[in-house]
Amino acid sequence: MLPLMHKYQHLQHDGQIIDLPVGKVVCIGQNYQDHIAEMSSITAPEALFFIKPSTAICPITPFISIPSDQGAVHNEIEIAVLIKSELKNANERQVAAAIWGYSLALDLTLRDRQAELKKLGRPWEIAKGFDNACPVAGFIASSDIADGQKLKFSLQVNGNARQTGDASHMIRTITGLISEMSQHFTLQPGDMVLTGTPAGVGPLHKGDQLQVQFDDFFTLQTQVS
C-alpha cells in the first residue's frame, strides 16, 4: 500500500493557490520521435490519448511514492498544461486562451503491467492511472511564458541525466494536441494535459534522488519514497 500523500491543490510555483478545482489528466503518448524509437514502436497517424483520474495527481515534492509490488515503475517527465476554461471542439486560438499555465509532471508508468496488458490486447489504464501516478510541480502563468512551444526541461536521477526535452521537438504542438483532444473529451477548468515524454524513460527505485528543471523558471529536488 502506498503511503498517504499531501492533499493536492493546484499551486503556482511560488506556492500561491490557484483558484481552480482538481480535475482529470488527459495525456498524449508517443509525441516525441526519440521516445517512439526507444520503445520500438511506430509513428501512428492517429494520436494516442489516455486519461489519468484526479486521484493520480499529487505534489512532486517533498517526495514521490511508487508501488513496491507491481514491477518496474518508469519515469516519464512531461510538460503539464493547466486548463482554466472549458474546451470542446476547440480550435488552437481557443486553446491558447484557455491555458492557465505550464509546469512539469511525471507520468509514472507501471511498465511491466503495461507490457502484460498490451500483450493481452487489454486497456492499460491501471499501469498509468494508479494513485500518485502523476506528481506535478507548481505552475508558471502563461502570461510569464513567451512561447510554450520553445520550453526546455530535464530530469536527473541520482545526479545523472535521464531525460532532456524540448517542446519544439514535439510531433504535435501543444495547442494542436489539446485542440485534437477536445474533439473527443471536453476539457474542464482544473483539468491538466500532459504533452508527451522524450527518450530516456527508465526504472525508479526507493531512495532515488531526482532533480527536475523547467527551462529558466525553476529547478527542484525530490526523492522516491
PDB file of C-alpha atoms in Angstrom:
ATOM      1  CA  MET A   1       0.000   0.000   0.000  1.00  0.00           C
ATOM      2  CA  LEU A   2       1.259   3.468  -0.867  1.00  0.00           C
ATOM      3  CA  PRO A   3       1.649   5.995   1.963  1.00  0.00           C
ATOM      4  CA  LEU A   4      -0.791   8.883   2.036  1.00  0.00           C
ATOM      5  CA  MET A   5       0.418  11.908   0.102  1.00  0.00           C
ATOM      6  CA  HIS A   6      -0.092  15.563   0.908  1.00  0.00           C
ATOM      7  CA  LYS A   7      -3.543  16.715  -0.215  1.00  0.00           C
ATOM      8  CA  TYR A   8      -3.174  18.104  -3.711  1.00  0.00           C
ATOM      9  CA  GLN A   9      -4.201  21.613  -4.770  1.00  0.00           C
ATOM     10  CA  HIS A  10      -3.134  23.386  -7.949  1.00  0.00           C
ATOM     11  CA  LEU A  11      -0.409  25.825  -6.937  1.00  0.00           C
ATOM     12  CA  GLN A  12       1.726  28.436  -8.566  1.00  0.00           C
ATOM     13  CA  HIS A  13       5.446  27.789  -8.370  1.00  0.00           C
ATOM     14  CA  ASP A  14       5.740  30.366  -5.585  1.00  0.00           C
ATOM     15  CA  GLY A  15       3.185  28.451  -3.511  1.00  0.00           C
ATOM     16  CA  GLN A  16       0.142  30.626  -4.121  1.00  0.00           C
ATOM     17  CA  ILE A  17      -3.110  28.700  -4.536  1.00  0.00           C
ATOM     18  CA  ILE A  18      -4.670  28.639  -7.999  1.00  0.00           C
ATOM     19  CA  ASP A  19      -8.439  29.011  -7.751  1.00  0.00           C
ATOM     20  CA  LEU A  20      -9.311  26.027  -9.913  1.00  0.00           C
ATOM     21  CA  PRO A  21     -10.705  22.596  -8.978  1.00  0.00           C
ATOM     22  CA  VAL A  22      -8.615  19.469  -9.357  1.00  0.00           C
ATOM     23  CA  GLY A  23      -9.822  17.605 -12.423  1.00  0.00           C
ATOM     24  CA  LYS A  24      -8.723  14.774 -14.668  1.00  0.00           C
ATOM     25  CA  VAL A  25      -5.412  14.473 -16.524  1.00  0.00           C
ATOM     26  CA  VAL A  26      -5.609  13.928 -20.280  1.00  0.00           C
ATOM     27  CA  CYS A  27      -2.367  12.628 -21.761  1.00  0.00           C
ATOM     28  CA  ILE A  28      -0.844  12.022 -25.159  1.00  0.00           C
ATOM     29  CA  GLY A  29       1.529   9.142 -25.782  1.00  0.00           C
ATOM     30  CA  GLN A  30       4.215   8.967 -28.452  1.00  0.00           C
ATOM     31  CA  ASN A  31       4.649  12.689 -29.055  1.00  0.00           C
ATOM     32  CA  TYR A  32       8.460  12.635 -29.366  1.00  0.00           C
ATOM     33  CA  GLN A  33      10.124  10.653 -32.124  1.00  0.00           C
ATOM     34  CA  ASP A  34      13.095   9.621 -29.958  1.00  0.00           C
ATOM     35  CA  HIS A  35      10.788   8.053 -27.357  1.00  0.00           C
ATOM     36  CA  ILE A  36       8.879   6.178 -30.061  1.00  0.00           C
ATOM     37  CA  ALA A  37      12.208   4.757 -31.253  1.00  0.00           C
ATOM     38  CA  GLU A  38      13.383   3.703 -27.786  1.00  0.00           C
ATOM     39  CA  MET A  39      10.098   1.865 -27.211  1.00  0.00           C
ATOM     40  CA  SER A  40      10.481   0.058 -30.573  1.00  0.00           C
ATOM     41  CA  SER A  41       7.128   1.483 -31.615  1.00  0.00           C
ATOM     42  CA  ILE A  42       5.958   3.173 -34.799  1.00  0.00           C
ATOM     43  CA  THR A  43       4.586   6.618 -35.546  1.00  0.00           C
ATOM     44  CA  ALA A  44       0.831   6.280 -35.980  1.00  0.00           C
ATOM     45  CA  PRO A  45      -1.383   8.729 -37.886  1.00  0.00           C
ATOM     46  CA  GLU A  46      -3.859   8.908 -35.004  1.00  0.00           C
ATOM     47  CA  ALA A  47      -2.941  10.413 -31.663  1.00  0.00           C
ATOM     48  CA  LEU A  48      -2.703   8.090 -28.662  1.00  0.00           C
ATOM     49  CA  PHE A  49      -4.743   9.673 -25.865  1.00  0.00           C
ATOM     50  CA  PHE A  50      -5.408   8.305 -22.381  1.00  0.00           C
ATOM     51  CA  ILE A  51      -6.696   9.655 -19.068  1.00  0.00           C
ATOM     52  CA  LYS A  52      -5.415   9.613 -15.501  1.00  0.00           C
ATOM     53  CA  PRO A  53      -8.028  10.263 -12.788  1.00  0.00           C
ATOM     54  CA  SER A  54      -7.753  13.179 -10.365  1.00  0.00           C
ATOM     55  CA  THR A  55      -6.685  10.703  -7.666  1.00  0.00           C
ATOM     56  CA  ALA A  56      -3.436  10.153  -9.574  1.00  0.00           C
ATOM     57  CA  ILE A  57      -2.345  13.770  -9.034  1.00  0.00           C
ATOM     58  CA  CYS A  58      -0.015  14.580  -6.149  1.00  0.00           C
ATOM     59  CA  PRO A  59       2.703  17.138  -5.376  1.00  0.00           C
ATOM     60  CA  ILE A  60       6.120  16.305  -6.800  1.00  0.00           C
ATOM     61  CA  THR A  61       7.828  17.482  -3.599  1.00  0.00           C
ATOM     62  CA  PRO A  62       8.987  16.718  -0.949  1.00  0.00           C
ATOM     63  CA  PHE A  63       8.822  13.106  -2.132  1.00  0.00           C
ATOM     64  CA  ILE A  64       7.024  10.807  -4.544  1.00  0.00           C
ATOM     65  CA  SER A  65       5.741   7.350  -3.688  1.00  0.00           C
ATOM     66  CA  ILE A  66       5.832   4.384  -6.023  1.00  0.00           C
ATOM     67  CA  PRO A  67       4.317   0.890  -5.689  1.00  0.00           C
ATOM     68  CA  SER A  68       6.751  -1.759  -4.482  1.00  0.00           C
ATOM     69  CA  ASP A  69       4.848  -4.821  -5.697  1.00  0.00           C
ATOM     70  CA  GLN A  70       3.840  -4.007  -9.276  1.00  0.00           C
ATOM     71  CA  GLY A  71       7.115  -4.469 -11.153  1.00  0.00           C
ATOM     72  CA  ALA A  72       9.157  -1.698 -12.748  1.00  0.00           C
ATOM     73  CA  VAL A  73       7.949   1.892 -12.287  1.00  0.00           C
ATOM     74  CA  HIS A  74       9.311   4.151 -15.042  1.00  0.00           C
ATOM     75  CA  ASN A  75       9.831   7.898 -15.092  1.00  0.00           C
ATOM     76  CA  GLU A  76       8.291   9.929 -17.919  1.00  0.00           C
ATOM     77  CA  ILE A  77       8.921  13.664 -17.456  1.00  0.00           C
ATOM     78  CA  GLU A  78       6.492  15.885 -19.377  1.00  0.00           C
ATOM     79  CA  ILE A  79       5.315  19.450 -19.765  1.00  0.00           C
ATOM     80  CA  ALA A  80       1.987  19.816 -17.953  1.00  0.00           C
ATOM     81  CA  VAL A  81      -0.621  22.342 -19.067  1.00  0.00           C
ATOM     82  CA  LEU A  82      -3.318  23.620 -16.703  1.00  0.00           C
ATOM     83  CA  ILE A  83      -6.681  24.434 -18.279  1.00  0.00           C
ATOM     84  CA  LYS A  84      -8.736  27.352 -16.900  1.00  0.00           C
ATOM     85  CA  SER A  85     -11.859  27.303 -19.060  1.00  0.00           C
ATOM     86  CA  GLU A  86     -13.954  24.704 -20.858  1.00  0.00           C
ATOM     87  CA  LEU A  87     -12.763  23.390 -24.206  1.00  0.00           C
ATOM     88  CA  LYS A  88     -14.977  21.349 -26.501  1.00  0.00           C
ATOM     89  CA  ASN A  89     -14.317  21.029 -30.240  1.00  0.00           C
ATOM     90  CA  ALA A  90     -11.926  23.940 -29.764  1.00  0.00           C
ATOM     91  CA  ASN A  91      -9.574  25.473 -32.297  1.00  0.00           C
ATOM     92  CA  GLU A  92      -5.985  26.375 -31.442  1.00  0.00           C
ATOM     93  CA  ARG A  93      -6.795  30.028 -30.765  1.00  0.00           C
ATOM     94  CA  GLN A  94      -9.422  28.992 -28.225  1.00  0.00           C
ATOM     95  CA  VAL A  95      -6.974  26.534 -26.669  1.00  0.00           C
ATOM     96  CA  ALA A  96      -4.317  29.223 -26.224  1.00  0.00           C
ATOM     97  CA  ALA A  97      -6.845  31.455 -24.450  1.00  0.00           C
ATOM     98  CA  ALA A  98      -7.854  28.615 -22.107  1.00  0.00           C
ATOM     99  CA  ILE A  99      -4.357  27.799 -20.786  1.00  0.00           C
ATOM    100  CA  TRP A 100      -3.735  28.986 -17.217  1.00  0.00           C
ATOM    101  CA  GLY A 101      -0.084  27.964 -17.236  1.00  0.00           C
ATOM    102  CA  TYR A 102       2.650  25.370 -17.621  1.00  0.00           C
ATOM    103  CA  SER A 103       4.687  23.134 -15.342  1.00  0.00           C
ATOM    104  CA  LEU A 104       6.377  19.728 -15.208  1.00  0.00           C
ATOM    105  CA  ALA A 105       4.839  16.427 -14.193  1.00  0.00           C
ATOM    106  CA  LEU A 106       5.935  12.808 -14.022  1.00  0.00           C
ATOM    107  CA  ASP A 107       3.754  10.353 -15.904  1.00  0.00           C
ATOM    108  CA  LEU A 108       4.723   7.393 -13.711  1.00  0.00           C
ATOM    109  CA  THR A 109       4.161   4.118 -15.526  1.00  0.00           C
ATOM    110  CA  LEU A 110       3.994   0.516 -14.326  1.00  0.00           C
ATOM    111  CA  ARG A 111       5.992  -0.713 -17.297  1.00  0.00           C
ATOM    112  CA  ASP A 112       5.754  -4.448 -16.630  1.00  0.00           C
ATOM    113  CA  ARG A 113       1.997  -4.262 -16.092  1.00  0.00           C
ATOM    114  CA  GLN A 114       1.610  -2.143 -19.218  1.00  0.00           C
ATOM    115  CA  ALA A 115       3.560  -4.678 -21.296  1.00  0.00           C
ATOM    116  CA  GLU A 116       1.462  -7.573 -19.953  1.00  0.00           C
ATOM    117  CA  LEU A 117      -1.788  -5.789 -20.732  1.00  0.00           C
ATOM    118  CA  LYS A 118      -0.622  -4.812 -24.218  1.00  0.00           C
ATOM    119  CA  LYS A 119       0.148  -8.481 -24.965  1.00  0.00           C
ATOM    120  CA  LEU A 120      -3.375  -9.395 -23.923  1.00  0.00           C
ATOM    121  CA  GLY A 121      -4.856  -6.616 -26.039  1.00  0.00           C
ATOM    122  CA  ARG A 122      -6.402  -5.046 -22.964  1.00  0.00           C
ATOM    123  CA  PRO A 123      -6.575  -1.379 -21.889  1.00  0.00           C
ATOM    124  CA  TRP A 124      -3.619  -0.360 -19.731  1.00  0.00           C
ATOM    125  CA  GLU A 125      -5.118   2.395 -17.570  1.00  0.00           C
ATOM    126  CA  ILE A 126      -4.099   0.608 -14.363  1.00  0.00           C
ATOM    127  CA  ALA A 127      -0.478   0.998 -15.453  1.00  0.00           C
ATOM    128  CA  LYS A 128      -0.944   4.766 -15.824  1.00  0.00           C
ATOM    129  CA  GLY A 129      -3.755   5.854 -13.504  1.00  0.00           C
ATOM    130  CA  PHE A 130      -2.873   4.371 -10.121  1.00  0.00           C
ATOM    131  CA  ASP A 131      -2.840   6.580  -7.016  1.00  0.00           C
ATOM    132  CA  ASN A 132       0.068   9.093  -7.028  1.00  0.00           C
ATOM    133  CA  ALA A 133       0.893   8.295 -10.680  1.00  0.00           C
ATOM    134  CA  CYS A 134       1.059  11.981 -11.627  1.00  0.00           C
ATOM    135  CA  PRO A 135       3.384  14.034  -9.379  1.00  0.00           C
ATOM    136  CA  VAL A 136       3.276  17.670 -10.536  1.00  0.00           C
ATOM    137  CA  ALA A 137       5.193  20.841  -9.693  1.00  0.00           C
ATOM    138  CA  GLY A 138       3.802  24.360  -9.263  1.00  0.00           C
ATOM    139  CA  PHE A 139       2.640  26.176 -12.374  1.00  0.00           C
ATOM    140  CA  ILE A 140       4.067  29.193 -14.177  1.00  0.00           C
ATOM    141  CA  ALA A 141       1.361  31.502 -15.545  1.00  0.00           C
ATOM    142  CA  SER A 142       1.088  31.508 -19.329  1.00  0.00           C
ATOM    143  CA  SER A 143       1.454  35.300 -19.286  1.00  0.00           C
ATOM    144  CA  ASP A 144       5.024  34.792 -17.995  1.00  0.00           C
ATOM    145  CA  ILE A 145       5.953  32.399 -20.812  1.00  0.00           C
ATOM    146  CA  ALA A 146       6.744  33.948 -24.181  1.00  0.00           C
ATOM    147  CA  ASP A 147       6.272  30.752 -26.208  1.00  0.00           C
ATOM    148  CA  GLY A 148       5.170  27.446 -24.715  1.00  0.00           C
ATOM    149  CA  GLN A 149       6.443  25.640 -27.799  1.00  0.00           C
ATOM    150  CA  LYS A 150      10.036  26.639 -27.019  1.00  0.00           C
ATOM    151  CA  LEU A 151      10.154  25.327 -23.446  1.00  0.00           C
ATOM    152  CA  LYS A 152      13.018  23.041 -22.418  1.00  0.00           C
ATOM    153  CA  PHE A 153      13.063  20.638 -19.496  1.00  0.00           C
ATOM    154  CA  SER A 154      15.091  17.828 -17.961  1.00  0.00           C
ATOM    155  CA  LEU A 155      15.205  15.090 -15.340  1.00  0.00           C
ATOM    156  CA  GLN A 156      18.255  13.880 -13.421  1.00  0.00           C
ATOM    157  CA  VAL A 157      18.264  10.700 -11.332  1.00  0.00           C
ATOM    158  CA  ASN A 158      20.958  10.433  -8.662  1.00  0.00           C
ATOM    159  CA  GLY A 159      22.939  13.194 -10.369  1.00  0.00           C
ATOM    160  CA  ASN A 160      22.865  11.547 -13.799  1.00  0.00           C
ATOM    161  CA  ALA A 161      20.986  12.992 -16.777  1.00  0.00           C
ATOM    162  CA  ARG A 162      17.999  10.743 -17.523  1.00  0.00           C
ATOM    163  CA  GLN A 163      15.713  12.797 -19.819  1.00  0.00           C
ATOM    164  CA  THR A 164      16.119  16.043 -21.746  1.00  0.00           C
ATOM    165  CA  GLY A 165      13.187  17.549 -23.604  1.00  0.00           C
ATOM    166  CA  ASP A 166      12.484  20.438 -25.948  1.00  0.00           C
ATOM    167  CA  ALA A 167       8.880  21.305 -26.784  1.00  0.00           C
ATOM    168  CA  SER A 168       9.906  22.327 -30.290  1.00  0.00           C
ATOM    169  CA  HIS A 169      10.616  18.622 -30.983  1.00  0.00           C
ATOM    170  CA  MET A 170       7.025  17.523 -30.341  1.00  0.00           C
ATOM    171  CA  ILE A 171       5.279  15.714 -33.177  1.00  0.00           C
ATOM    172  CA  ARG A 172       2.029  17.510 -32.302  1.00  0.00           C
ATOM    173  CA  THR A 173       2.216  21.057 -30.947  1.00  0.00           C
ATOM    174  CA  ILE A 174       0.772  21.848 -27.527  1.00  0.00           C
ATOM    175  CA  THR A 175      -2.192  23.847 -28.814  1.00  0.00           C
ATOM    176  CA  GLY A 176      -2.676  21.402 -31.675  1.00  0.00           C
ATOM    177  CA  LEU A 177      -2.812  18.307 -29.495  1.00  0.00           C
ATOM    178  CA  ILE A 178      -5.141  19.982 -26.976  1.00  0.00           C
ATOM    179  CA  SER A 179      -7.430  21.055 -29.818  1.00  0.00           C
ATOM    180  CA  GLU A 180      -7.453  17.449 -31.035  1.00  0.00           C
ATOM    181  CA  MET A 181      -8.131  16.162 -27.513  1.00  0.00           C
ATOM    182  CA  SER A 182     -11.119  18.494 -27.222  1.00  0.00           C
ATOM    183  CA  GLN A 183     -12.759  16.776 -30.178  1.00  0.00           C
ATOM    184  CA  HIS A 184     -13.002  13.624 -28.041  1.00  0.00           C
ATOM    185  CA  PHE A 185     -13.035  14.785 -24.403  1.00  0.00           C
ATOM    186  CA  THR A 186     -14.475  18.005 -23.003  1.00  0.00           C
ATOM    187  CA  LEU A 187     -11.699  19.674 -21.036  1.00  0.00           C
ATOM    188  CA  GLN A 188     -12.946  21.494 -17.958  1.00  0.00           C
ATOM    189  CA  PRO A 189     -11.458  24.142 -15.652  1.00  0.00           C
ATOM    190  CA  GLY A 190      -8.824  22.487 -13.452  1.00  0.00           C
ATOM    191  CA  ASP A 191      -8.040  19.668 -15.889  1.00  0.00           C
ATOM    192  CA  MET A 192      -4.401  19.079 -16.785  1.00  0.00           C
ATOM    193  CA  VAL A 193      -2.905  17.983 -20.076  1.00  0.00           C
ATOM    194  CA  LEU A 194       0.353  16.033 -20.279  1.00  0.00           C
ATOM    195  CA  THR A 195       2.085  16.612 -23.600  1.00  0.00           C
ATOM    196  CA  GLY A 196       4.305  13.544 -24.054  1.00  0.00           C
ATOM    197  CA  THR A 197       7.729  12.408 -22.916  1.00  0.00           C
ATOM    198  CA  PRO A 198      11.104  12.398 -24.691  1.00  0.00           C
ATOM    199  CA  ALA A 199      13.549   9.484 -24.721  1.00  0.00           C
ATOM    200  CA  GLY A 200      15.179   8.331 -21.504  1.00  0.00           C
ATOM    201  CA  VAL A 201      12.422   6.516 -19.642  1.00  0.00           C
ATOM    202  CA  GLY A 202      13.698   4.059 -17.081  1.00  0.00           C
ATOM    203  CA  PRO A 203      13.043   2.452 -13.693  1.00  0.00           C
ATOM    204  CA  LEU A 204      12.883   4.358 -10.431  1.00  0.00           C
ATOM    205  CA  HIS A 205      13.811   2.851  -7.073  1.00  0.00           C
ATOM    206  CA  LYS A 206      13.238   3.706  -3.443  1.00  0.00           C
ATOM    207  CA  GLY A 207      15.812   6.257  -2.317  1.00  0.00           C
ATOM    208  CA  ASP A 208      16.487   7.708  -5.775  1.00  0.00           C
ATOM    209  CA  GLN A 209      17.219  11.436  -5.719  1.00  0.00           C
ATOM    210  CA  LEU A 210      15.543  13.346  -8.558  1.00  0.00           C
ATOM    211  CA  GLN A 211      16.112  16.809  -9.958  1.00  0.00           C
ATOM    212  CA  VAL A 212      13.722  18.365 -12.458  1.00  0.00           C
ATOM    213  CA  GLN A 213      14.445  21.571 -14.342  1.00  0.00           C
ATOM    214  CA  PHE A 214      11.857  23.627 -16.210  1.00  0.00           C
ATOM    215  CA  ASP A 215      13.644  25.962 -18.600  1.00  0.00           C
ATOM    216  CA  ASP A 216      14.845  29.039 -16.689  1.00  0.00           C
ATOM    217  CA  PHE A 217      11.814  29.034 -14.392  1.00  0.00           C
ATOM    218  CA  PHE A 218      12.735  26.544 -11.694  1.00  0.00           C
ATOM    219  CA  THR A 219      14.887  23.625 -10.614  1.00  0.00           C
ATOM    220  CA  LEU A 220      13.675  21.419  -7.783  1.00  0.00           C
ATOM    221  CA  GLN A 221      14.704  18.284  -5.982  1.00  0.00           C
ATOM    222  CA  THR A 222      12.606  15.395  -4.739  1.00  0.00           C
ATOM    223  CA  GLN A 223      13.149  11.767  -3.794  1.00  0.00           C
ATOM    224  CA  VAL A 224      11.481   8.408  -4.320  1.00  0.00           C
ATOM    225  CA  SER A 225       9.782   7.017  -1.220  1.00  0.00           C
TER     226      SER A 225
END
